Coordinates of C-alpha atoms and ligand atoms in Angstrom, one line a residue:
M1 CA -7.6 25.9 -14.6
N2 CA -7.2 27.7 -11.2
E3 CA -10.3 27.3 -10.5
K4 CA -11.7 24.8 -7.1
K5 CA -10.9 20.7 -8.8
I6 CA -13.2 18.1 -7.2
I7 CA -12.2 14.4 -8.1
L8 CA -14.2 11.5 -7.5
G9 CA -12.1 8.5 -6.5
I10 CA -13.2 4.7 -6.8
E11 CA -11.1 1.6 -5.7
T12 CA -12.6 -1.8 -6.4
S13 CA -8.7 -3.0 -6.8
C14 CA -8.7 -6.5 -3.9
D15 CA -11.1 -6.6 -0.7
E16 CA -12.2 -2.9 -0.3
T17 CA -14.5 -1.3 -2.3
A18 CA -14.0 2.9 -1.4
V19 CA -15.4 5.8 -2.9
S20 CA -14.1 9.3 -2.0
I21 CA -13.9 13.2 -3.1
I22 CA -11.6 15.6 -2.8
E23 CA -10.7 19.7 -3.4
E24 CA -8.6 21.1 -3.8
D25 CA -9.4 25.0 -3.4
K26 CA -7.7 28.2 -5.6
N27 CA -4.3 28.1 -3.6
G28 CA -4.2 24.0 -3.9
K29 CA -5.0 23.3 -0.8
I30 CA -6.5 19.6 -0.5
K31 CA -9.4 18.6 1.8
I32 CA -10.6 15.3 1.7
L33 CA -14.5 15.9 1.7
S34 CA -15.3 12.2 2.1
N35 CA -13.3 9.1 2.8
V36 CA -15.6 5.9 2.2
V37 CA -14.0 2.6 2.9
S38 CA -15.8 -0.6 3.0
S39 CA -13.8 -3.6 3.7
Q40 CA -14.8 -7.5 3.3
F41 CA -13.2 -9.6 6.0
D42 CA -16.3 -11.2 7.2
I43 CA -17.0 -12.4 3.7
H44 CA -13.2 -13.9 3.4
K45 CA -12.5 -15.1 7.1
E46 CA -13.2 -18.4 7.1
F47 CA -11.1 -19.0 3.3
G48 CA -8.2 -17.5 5.2
G49 CA -7.8 -15.2 2.1
V50 CA -9.1 -13.1 -0.6
V51 CA -11.4 -15.1 -2.9
P52 CA -11.4 -13.0 -5.9
E53 CA -15.0 -13.9 -7.2
L54 CA -16.6 -13.5 -3.7
A55 CA -14.6 -10.1 -3.1
A56 CA -15.8 -9.2 -7.0
R57 CA -19.5 -9.7 -6.3
S58 CA -19.4 -7.5 -3.1
H59 CA -18.0 -5.0 -4.9
V60 CA -21.0 -5.1 -7.4
E61 CA -23.0 -5.2 -4.8
K62 CA -21.8 -2.3 -2.9
I63 CA -20.0 0.1 -5.0
D64 CA -23.7 2.2 -5.5
L65 CA -24.5 2.6 -2.0
I66 CA -20.7 3.3 -1.3
A67 CA -20.6 6.0 -3.8
K68 CA -24.0 7.5 -2.4
K69 CA -22.7 7.1 1.2
A70 CA -19.4 9.8 -0.3
I71 CA -21.3 11.8 -2.0
T72 CA -24.3 12.9 0.3
E73 CA -20.5 12.7 3.2
S74 CA -19.1 15.0 1.1
G75 CA -21.6 17.5 0.5
V76 CA -21.1 17.7 -2.8
N77 CA -23.2 18.3 -5.7
L78 CA -22.5 16.2 -8.6
K79 CA -22.6 18.6 -11.5
D80 CA -19.4 20.3 -9.3
V81 CA -17.7 16.9 -9.4
S82 CA -14.4 17.7 -11.9
A83 CA -13.3 14.6 -12.9
I84 CA -13.4 11.0 -12.3
A85 CA -10.8 8.4 -11.2
A86 CA -10.5 5.0 -11.0
T87 CA -8.1 2.2 -10.0
S88 CA -7.1 0.5 -13.4
G89 CA -4.7 -1.9 -11.7
P90 CA -2.1 -3.7 -10.5
G91 CA -4.9 -6.0 -8.7
L92 CA -7.7 -8.8 -9.1
I93 CA -9.0 -8.0 -12.4
V94 CA -12.7 -9.1 -11.6
C95 CA -12.8 -6.7 -8.7
L96 CA -10.9 -4.1 -11.3
T97 CA -13.5 -4.3 -13.9
I98 CA -16.4 -3.4 -11.3
G99 CA -14.8 0.0 -10.0
L100 CA -13.7 1.4 -13.8
N101 CA -16.9 0.3 -15.2
F102 CA -18.3 2.3 -12.6
G103 CA -16.0 5.2 -12.9
K104 CA -16.4 4.9 -16.9
A105 CA -20.4 5.3 -16.9
L106 CA -20.3 7.9 -14.0
S107 CA -17.6 10.2 -16.3
A108 CA -20.0 9.6 -19.8
S109 CA -23.6 10.4 -17.8
L110 CA -21.8 13.6 -16.3
N111 CA -19.9 14.1 -20.0
I112 CA -16.6 15.0 -17.3
P113 CA -13.4 13.3 -17.9
F114 CA -12.1 9.9 -16.7
I115 CA -8.9 9.5 -15.6
G116 CA -7.0 5.8 -14.3
V117 CA -5.0 5.0 -11.6
N118 CA -2.5 3.0 -10.7
H119 CA -3.3 2.4 -7.2
L120 CA 0.8 1.6 -6.4
E121 CA 0.8 5.3 -7.2
G122 CA -2.1 6.4 -5.1
H123 CA 0.3 4.5 -2.2
A124 CA 3.0 6.4 -3.1
L125 CA 1.2 10.0 -3.4
S126 CA -0.8 9.3 -0.1
P127 CA 1.1 11.3 2.2
R128 CA 0.9 14.3 0.0
L129 CA -3.0 14.0 1.1
N130 CA -1.9 15.6 4.4
T131 CA 1.8 15.9 4.5
K132 CA 3.9 19.0 2.8
L133 CA 6.4 16.9 1.4
N134 CA 8.7 17.9 -2.3
F135 CA 9.5 15.1 -4.6
P136 CA 11.9 13.0 -4.7
Y137 CA 11.4 11.4 -2.0
L138 CA 11.9 7.3 -0.8
L139 CA 9.1 5.2 -0.2
L140 CA 9.3 1.9 1.4
L141 CA 5.3 0.1 0.4
I142 CA 4.4 -2.3 2.0
S143 CA 1.0 -3.8 1.6
G144 CA -0.7 -7.5 1.5
G145 CA -0.2 -7.4 -2.1
H146 CA 3.3 -5.4 -2.6
T147 CA 6.7 -4.8 -0.8
Q148 CA 9.2 -2.1 -2.8
Y149 CA 11.6 0.5 -2.1
L150 CA 10.9 3.3 -4.9
S151 CA 12.1 6.6 -5.3
V152 CA 9.4 8.5 -6.1
N153 CA 10.1 11.7 -8.5
G154 CA 7.1 12.8 -9.5
L155 CA 3.3 12.3 -10.8
G156 CA 4.3 9.3 -13.4
K157 CA 8.1 9.0 -12.3
Y158 CA 9.4 6.5 -10.3
K159 CA 12.5 4.3 -9.9
R160 CA 12.6 1.0 -8.4
L161 CA 15.4 0.9 -6.1
G162 CA 14.3 -3.2 -4.5
T163 CA 11.6 -5.2 -4.6
T164 CA 10.4 -8.3 -2.7
I165 CA 11.5 -11.5 -5.1
D166 CA 8.5 -13.4 -3.7
D167 CA 5.8 -13.0 -0.9
A168 CA 4.7 -9.3 0.1
L169 CA 5.3 -8.5 3.3
G170 CA 1.3 -7.9 4.1
E171 CA 0.9 -11.4 2.8
S172 CA 3.9 -12.6 5.1
F173 CA 2.5 -11.5 8.1
D174 CA -1.2 -12.9 7.2
K175 CA 0.3 -16.6 6.4
T176 CA 2.4 -16.4 9.7
A177 CA -0.9 -15.8 11.5
K178 CA -2.7 -18.0 10.1
L179 CA -0.2 -21.2 11.2
L180 CA -0.5 -19.7 14.8
G181 CA -4.3 -19.7 14.7
I182 CA -5.6 -16.2 14.2
E183 CA -8.3 -15.3 12.1
F184 CA -7.7 -14.0 8.6
P185 CA -6.0 -10.6 8.1
G186 CA -3.9 -11.9 11.1
G187 CA -1.5 -9.3 10.5
P188 CA -2.4 -6.6 12.9
K189 CA -3.7 -9.5 15.6
L190 CA 0.4 -10.9 15.5
E191 CA 1.7 -8.0 16.5
G192 CA -0.3 -8.1 20.1
F193 CA 0.6 -12.0 20.6
A194 CA 4.4 -10.6 19.6
K195 CA 3.9 -8.6 22.4
Q196 CA 3.5 -10.9 25.2
G197 CA 6.1 -13.6 23.7
D198 CA 10.1 -13.5 24.1
A199 CA 11.6 -12.8 20.7
D200 CA 14.7 -14.8 21.1
K201 CA 13.4 -17.8 21.6
F202 CA 13.5 -19.1 17.6
K203 CA 16.3 -18.3 15.3
L204 CA 14.5 -17.2 11.9
P205 CA 15.8 -17.3 8.9
K206 CA 16.6 -13.9 6.9
P207 CA 16.7 -14.6 3.1
I208 CA 19.0 -12.6 0.7
I209 CA 19.8 -10.3 3.8
N210 CA 23.7 -10.2 2.6
R211 CA 22.9 -9.4 -1.5
G212 CA 20.3 -8.3 -3.9
G213 CA 20.9 -4.9 -2.3
C214 CA 17.8 -3.6 -1.3
N215 CA 15.5 -6.3 -2.7
L216 CA 13.7 -8.8 -0.4
S217 CA 12.7 -11.8 0.4
F218 CA 10.2 -13.9 3.1
A219 CA 9.1 -17.6 1.4
G220 CA 12.3 -19.1 3.4
L221 CA 10.5 -17.5 6.5
K222 CA 7.4 -18.3 6.0
T223 CA 8.7 -22.5 5.5
A224 CA 10.2 -22.2 8.4
I225 CA 8.0 -20.9 10.7
L226 CA 5.7 -23.5 9.1
K227 CA 8.1 -26.4 10.3
I228 CA 8.0 -25.1 14.3
S229 CA 4.7 -23.8 14.5
S230 CA 3.5 -28.1 13.5
S231 CA 5.5 -29.1 17.2
I232 CA 4.3 -26.4 19.0
R233 CA 1.6 -26.8 21.3
S234 CA 1.4 -24.0 24.0
K235 CA -0.4 -20.5 23.7
Q236 CA 3.3 -19.0 25.2
E237 CA 4.7 -21.0 22.3
K238 CA 2.7 -19.1 20.1
Y239 CA 4.0 -15.7 21.2
D240 CA 7.6 -16.4 21.9
L241 CA 7.5 -17.7 18.0
A242 CA 5.1 -14.0 16.5
A243 CA 7.7 -12.2 18.5
S244 CA 10.5 -14.2 17.1
F245 CA 8.9 -12.9 13.3
Q246 CA 8.1 -9.9 14.2
K247 CA 11.6 -9.0 15.3
T248 CA 13.2 -10.5 12.1
I249 CA 11.3 -9.0 10.3
E250 CA 12.0 -5.5 12.2
E251 CA 15.8 -6.8 11.4
I252 CA 15.2 -7.6 7.7
L253 CA 13.8 -4.3 7.1
E254 CA 16.4 -2.2 9.1
V255 CA 19.5 -3.9 7.2
K256 CA 17.3 -3.4 4.0
T257 CA 16.2 -0.2 4.6
Q258 CA 20.1 1.5 5.2
I259 CA 20.8 -0.1 1.7
A260 CA 17.7 1.2 0.3
F261 CA 18.8 5.0 1.7
D262 CA 22.4 4.5 0.5
E263 CA 21.2 4.0 -3.0
F264 CA 18.8 6.8 -2.6
K265 CA 21.3 9.2 -1.4
K266 CA 23.6 9.3 -4.7
F267 CA 20.7 10.9 -6.8
S268 CA 18.9 13.3 -3.6
K269 CA 19.6 16.4 -2.6
K270 CA 21.1 16.3 0.9
K271 CA 18.8 18.7 2.5
G272 CA 15.1 17.6 3.4
R273 CA 15.3 14.3 2.8
A274 CA 12.1 12.4 3.4
F275 CA 11.4 8.8 3.7
V276 CA 7.6 7.6 3.3
I277 CA 6.3 4.5 5.1
A278 CA 2.6 3.4 3.5
G279 CA 0.9 0.6 2.9
G280 CA -1.6 -1.5 5.5
V281 CA 1.9 -3.1 7.3
A282 CA 2.6 0.7 7.8
A283 CA 0.2 0.7 10.9
N284 CA 2.9 -1.9 12.4
I285 CA 4.4 -0.3 15.7
G286 CA 7.3 -2.1 16.1
I287 CA 8.2 -1.6 12.6
R288 CA 7.5 1.7 12.5
K289 CA 9.9 1.8 15.7
K290 CA 13.0 0.5 13.7
L291 CA 12.8 2.4 10.7
I292 CA 12.5 5.6 13.0
K293 CA 15.7 5.1 14.3
V294 CA 16.9 4.3 11.1
C295 CA 15.9 7.4 9.6
K296 CA 17.7 9.1 12.4
K297 CA 20.8 7.7 11.9
N298 CA 20.7 8.7 8.0
N299 CA 19.6 12.2 8.5
F300 CA 16.0 11.8 6.6
R301 CA 12.5 12.9 8.2
P302 CA 10.2 9.2 8.2
V303 CA 6.2 10.6 7.3
F304 CA 3.8 8.1 7.7
P305 CA 0.6 8.5 6.1
E306 CA -2.9 8.6 8.7
A307 CA -3.9 5.3 9.5
K308 CA -6.9 5.7 7.4
L309 CA -4.5 6.4 4.5
C310 CA -2.6 3.9 5.0
G311 CA -4.4 1.0 3.9
D312 CA -6.3 0.8 0.8
N313 CA -8.6 3.9 0.1
A314 CA -10.1 5.7 -2.7
A315 CA -8.5 9.3 -1.4
M316 CA -5.5 8.0 -2.5
I317 CA -7.3 7.3 -6.0
A318 CA -8.7 11.1 -6.1
L319 CA -5.4 12.7 -5.7
V320 CA -3.7 10.6 -8.2
G321 CA -6.3 11.9 -10.2
L322 CA -6.5 15.7 -9.3
E323 CA -2.5 15.6 -10.1
K324 CA -3.1 13.9 -13.6
Y325 CA -6.4 16.3 -14.1
K326 CA -3.7 18.7 -13.9
V327 CA -1.7 18.6 -16.6
K328 CA -5.3 17.2 -18.4
K329 CA -3.9 13.3 -18.5
F330 CA -7.1 11.8 -19.2
D331 CA -8.3 8.2 -20.5
N332 CA -10.9 7.0 -22.9
L333 CA -13.3 5.0 -22.1
D334 CA -11.8 2.0 -23.3
L335 CA -8.9 1.8 -20.9
P336 CA -8.7 -2.3 -20.1
A337 CA -8.2 -3.0 -16.5
S338 CA -4.9 -4.1 -15.6
P339 CA -3.9 -6.9 -13.2
R340 CA 0.1 -5.9 -13.4
L341 CA 0.3 -2.6 -13.5
P342 CA 4.8 -1.5 -12.5
L343 CA 5.5 2.0 -11.6
D344 CA 8.5 1.6 -12.6
K345 CA 8.5 0.0 -16.5
K346 CA 11.8 -0.5 -17.0
A347 CA 12.1 -2.5 -13.8
K348 CA 12.9 -6.2 -13.9
F349 CA 10.1 -8.0 -13.6
L350 CA 11.9 -10.3 -10.7
K351 CA 9.5 -13.2 -9.1
G352 CA 9.6 -16.7 -9.2
A353 CA 12.2 -19.4 -9.8
G354 CA 15.5 -19.1 -11.2
V355 CA 15.7 -15.2 -10.5
R356 CA 19.2 -13.8 -10.2
L357 CA 19.9 -10.9 -7.9
Ligands
KG4_401 O1 -2.5 -2.1 1.6 P1 -3.2 -2.8 2.4 O2 -4.6 -2.3 3.2 O3 -4.3 -3.4 1.3 C1 -3.5 -3.8 0.2 O4 -3.1 -3.0 -0.6 O5 -2.6 -5.4 0.3 O6 -2.4 -3.9 3.4 C2 -2.7 -5.2 3.9 C3 -1.8 -6.2 4.7 C4 -2.5 -7.0 5.2 O7 -1.6 -8.2 5.1 C5 -2.7 -7.3 7.2 O8 -2.5 -8.1 7.8 C6 -1.4 -5.9 6.8 O9 -1.4 -5.5 5.6 N1 -1.4 -5.4 8.6 C7 -0.5 -4.9 9.3 C8 -0.6 -4.6 10.4 N2 -2.0 -3.6 9.7 C9 -2.2 -3.9 8.8 N3 1.3 -6.0 9.1 C10 1.2 -5.8 10.4 N4 0.9 -5.5 11.3 C11 0.1 -4.5 11.6 N5 -0.3 -4.0 12.6
ZN402 ZN1 -3.0 -1.2 -1.4

């Protein structure tokens, strides 16, 4: 398979309808030919969170338009596409089904292979779309639904070093923002609030900071913010609480990343160690600065995927599809949508009451 490969990727696991076409030339160089993402912020903002049925309805309404746009922008003729890749999990089942079925129908009608993709594997490999990066590398995935440290050892090869035992970090940002009266999704705007506040004004808890290795917990932090926010009135106090929250998160990530580094160092070569920070929250400037500092101290190369590849997109899904296509890892058209689809299948499920670390 030395010829040019063109993969069409589809992503509908949550509230983004996305289609992308990527190409790998015969020298192994990857190019993103189109990367169309349509977000549903306006649909969900009045509810303060994603409403699955509304998200699914919007995917149904938009998927063919988004696909047409991606195909037109890429300049590719559909008959030249090598394979179709679609997210099969994890995510909201009613949403996953839309993109998955659209992808299956497209692959059947074009008579080309169909490839189901783990959304998290998309995030994990996404920096390889535009950065030279050898395996293994350490990944911190921080998004609205996931927070994990993973050793990325190759296609389909992941070792989870740590995970959140309750809320995801993006969820924690969004919930805090909501308590401060910021519209959903509040994560990005909360950072703006934080810049205007006094970060030492409120002392917030750092759950499981001294135990549980590089596992994380944010639920206690949310409860503390809920208590404080009910008694604050002025705009300045809101800024102060946002700043205190931002600072606490940075400090938690500093400690936990150091632990993740120490664990990763045990089974990676000293030279050329890289630390990738991906997922929507990786756009947070304060977190970036703090993690770059930890990298310098430990001699790791920090890698941040481009902003448009940090959040949910279909180029990362097409990339995993491309890697699987090269090793002929195809799926049948009866592949089900899987709401829960861990990257490291051997890792223990660490969520809910009674979790022991
Ligand atoms: O990866 P992503 O686009 O979607 C998921 O797979 O969840 O991540 C979205 C999350 C949201 O919770 C959003 O509030 C958060 O990323 N986010 C941020 C920032 N930009 C996006 N959180 C903190 N600071 C930011 N600058
Ligand atoms: Zn995601």
